[in-house]
CSV table of C-alpha atoms in Angstrom, one decimal:
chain,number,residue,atom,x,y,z
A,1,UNK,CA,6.1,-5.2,19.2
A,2,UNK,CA,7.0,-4.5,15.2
A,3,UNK,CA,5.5,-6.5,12.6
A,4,UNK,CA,7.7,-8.8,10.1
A,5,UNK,CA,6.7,-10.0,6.9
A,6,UNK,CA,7.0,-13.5,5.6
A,7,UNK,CA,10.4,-14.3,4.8
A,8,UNK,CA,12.1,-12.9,1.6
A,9,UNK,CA,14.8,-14.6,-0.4
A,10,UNK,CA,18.2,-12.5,0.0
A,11,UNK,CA,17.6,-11.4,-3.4
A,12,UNK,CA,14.4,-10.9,-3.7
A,13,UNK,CA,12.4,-8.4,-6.5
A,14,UNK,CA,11.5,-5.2,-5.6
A,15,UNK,CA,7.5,-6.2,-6.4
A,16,UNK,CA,8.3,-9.4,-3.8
A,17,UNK,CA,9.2,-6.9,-0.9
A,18,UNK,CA,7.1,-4.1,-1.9
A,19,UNK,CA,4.0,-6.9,-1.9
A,20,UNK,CA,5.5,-8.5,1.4
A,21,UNK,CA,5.4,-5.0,3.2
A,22,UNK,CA,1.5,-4.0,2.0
A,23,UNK,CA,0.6,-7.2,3.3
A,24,UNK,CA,1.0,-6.1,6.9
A,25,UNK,CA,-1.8,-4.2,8.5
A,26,UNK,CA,0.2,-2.0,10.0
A,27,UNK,CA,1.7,-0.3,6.2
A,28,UNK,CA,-0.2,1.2,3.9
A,29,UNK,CA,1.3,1.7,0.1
A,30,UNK,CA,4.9,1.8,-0.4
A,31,UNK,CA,6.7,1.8,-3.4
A,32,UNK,CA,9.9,-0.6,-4.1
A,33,UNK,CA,12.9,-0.3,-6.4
A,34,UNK,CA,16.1,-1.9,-6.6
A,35,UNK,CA,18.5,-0.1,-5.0
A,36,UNK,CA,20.7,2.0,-7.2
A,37,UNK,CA,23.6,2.1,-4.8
A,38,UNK,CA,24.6,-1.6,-4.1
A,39,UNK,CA,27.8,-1.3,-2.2
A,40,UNK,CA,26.3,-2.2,1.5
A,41,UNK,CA,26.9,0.3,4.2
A,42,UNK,CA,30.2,1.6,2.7
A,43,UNK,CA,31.9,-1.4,3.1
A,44,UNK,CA,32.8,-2.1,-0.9
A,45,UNK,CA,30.9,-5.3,-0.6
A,46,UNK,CA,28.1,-5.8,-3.4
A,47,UNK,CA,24.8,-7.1,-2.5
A,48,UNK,CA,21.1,-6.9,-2.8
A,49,UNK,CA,19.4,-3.6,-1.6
A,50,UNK,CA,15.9,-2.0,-2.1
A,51,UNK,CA,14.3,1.5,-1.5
A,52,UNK,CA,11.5,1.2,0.2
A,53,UNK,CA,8.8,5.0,0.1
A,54,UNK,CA,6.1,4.8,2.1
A,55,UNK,CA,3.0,7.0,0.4
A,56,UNK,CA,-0.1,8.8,1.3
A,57,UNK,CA,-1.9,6.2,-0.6
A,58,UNK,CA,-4.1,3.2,0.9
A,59,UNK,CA,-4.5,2.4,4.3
A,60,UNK,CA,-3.3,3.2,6.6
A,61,UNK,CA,-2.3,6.3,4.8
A,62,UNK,CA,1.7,6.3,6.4
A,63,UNK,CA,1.4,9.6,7.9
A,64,UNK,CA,4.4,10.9,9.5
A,65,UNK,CA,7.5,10.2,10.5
A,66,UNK,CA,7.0,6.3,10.4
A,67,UNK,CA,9.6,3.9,12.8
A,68,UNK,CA,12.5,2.5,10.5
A,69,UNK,CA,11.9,-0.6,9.3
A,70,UNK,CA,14.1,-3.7,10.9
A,71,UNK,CA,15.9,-6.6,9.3
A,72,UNK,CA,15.9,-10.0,11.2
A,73,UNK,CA,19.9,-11.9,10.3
A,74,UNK,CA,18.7,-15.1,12.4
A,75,UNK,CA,18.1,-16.9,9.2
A,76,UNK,CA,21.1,-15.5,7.0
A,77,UNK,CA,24.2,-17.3,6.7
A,78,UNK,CA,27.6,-16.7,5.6
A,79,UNK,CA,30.7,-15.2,6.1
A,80,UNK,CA,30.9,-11.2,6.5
A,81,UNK,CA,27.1,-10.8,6.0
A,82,UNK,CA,25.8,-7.6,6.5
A,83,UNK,CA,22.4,-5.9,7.3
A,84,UNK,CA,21.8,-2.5,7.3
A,85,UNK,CA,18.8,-0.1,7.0
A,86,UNK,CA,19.3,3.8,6.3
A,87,UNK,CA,17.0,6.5,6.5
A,88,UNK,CA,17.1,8.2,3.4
A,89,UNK,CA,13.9,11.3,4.4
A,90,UNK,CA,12.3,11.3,7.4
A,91,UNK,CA,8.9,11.5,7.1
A,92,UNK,CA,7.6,14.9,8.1
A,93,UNK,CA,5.3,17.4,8.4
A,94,UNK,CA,2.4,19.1,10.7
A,95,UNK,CA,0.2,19.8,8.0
A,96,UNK,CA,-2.4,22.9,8.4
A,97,UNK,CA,-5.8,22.1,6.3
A,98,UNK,CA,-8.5,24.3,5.4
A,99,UNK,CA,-11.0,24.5,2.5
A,100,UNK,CA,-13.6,27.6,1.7
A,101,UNK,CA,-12.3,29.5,5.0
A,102,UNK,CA,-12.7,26.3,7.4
A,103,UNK,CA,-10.1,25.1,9.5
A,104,UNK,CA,-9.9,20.7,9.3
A,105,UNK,CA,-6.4,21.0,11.2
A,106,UNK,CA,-7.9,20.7,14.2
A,107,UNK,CA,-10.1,17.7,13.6
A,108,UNK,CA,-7.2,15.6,13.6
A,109,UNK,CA,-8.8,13.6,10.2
A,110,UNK,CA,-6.2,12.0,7.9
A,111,UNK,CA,-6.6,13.0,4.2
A,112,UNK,CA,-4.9,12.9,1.0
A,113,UNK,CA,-4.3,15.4,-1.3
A,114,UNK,CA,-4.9,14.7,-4.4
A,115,UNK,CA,-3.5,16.9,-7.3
A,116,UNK,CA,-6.0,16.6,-10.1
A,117,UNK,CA,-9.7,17.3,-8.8
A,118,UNK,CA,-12.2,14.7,-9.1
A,119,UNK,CA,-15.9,15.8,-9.3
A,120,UNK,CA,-17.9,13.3,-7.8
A,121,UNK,CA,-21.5,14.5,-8.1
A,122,UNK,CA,-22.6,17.5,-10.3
């Protein structure tokens, strides 16, 4: 069974979704913007839309290719409402790790990769 943040106004900010989807235990950090592209599912209808990445950052660290989210219309009303959610990348990647010759791919141990090194003891 998924999990499903608190209810969220139709237009809602991007900080209100992007705060409403860290809140579950099951997301790490994502990062929310207002949709660029408002015209809903090809339909020529405007409306409210968000992009929604999911990052390596926080935990859990949204490794993978992650399920696509799902929108509950029980509370919408309306005429001609429409919900949609599109993939826009999948997430990806079997990721080989090593560091001074040894092999961490077969540890199965989530990391992130950070692009600037930080010395932590000298």
């Amino acid at each position: 069974a998924g999990m499903w943040t608190d209810v969220l106004s139709h237009d809602a900010t991007a900080a209100e979704v992007e705060t409403a989807l860290e809140a579950l235990p099951t997301v790490g950090d994502v990062a929310v913007t207002t949709a660029s592209d408002t015209d809903l599912i090809g339909t020529g209808r405007s409306g409210y839309g968000w992009d929604v990445t999911f990052t390596g950052l926080g935990e859990p660290l949204n490794l993978g290719d992650l399920p696509l989210l799902s929108l509950e219309a029980h509370m919408l009303s309306g005429s001609n409402v429409v919900l949609g959610v599109e993939e826009s990348q999948a997430g990806c990647c079997a990721v080989e790790l090593s560091f001074n010759a040894q092999d961490f791919t077969s540890n199965q141990v989530p990391y992130k990769y950070d692009e600037a090194a930080v010395v932590l003891t000298v």
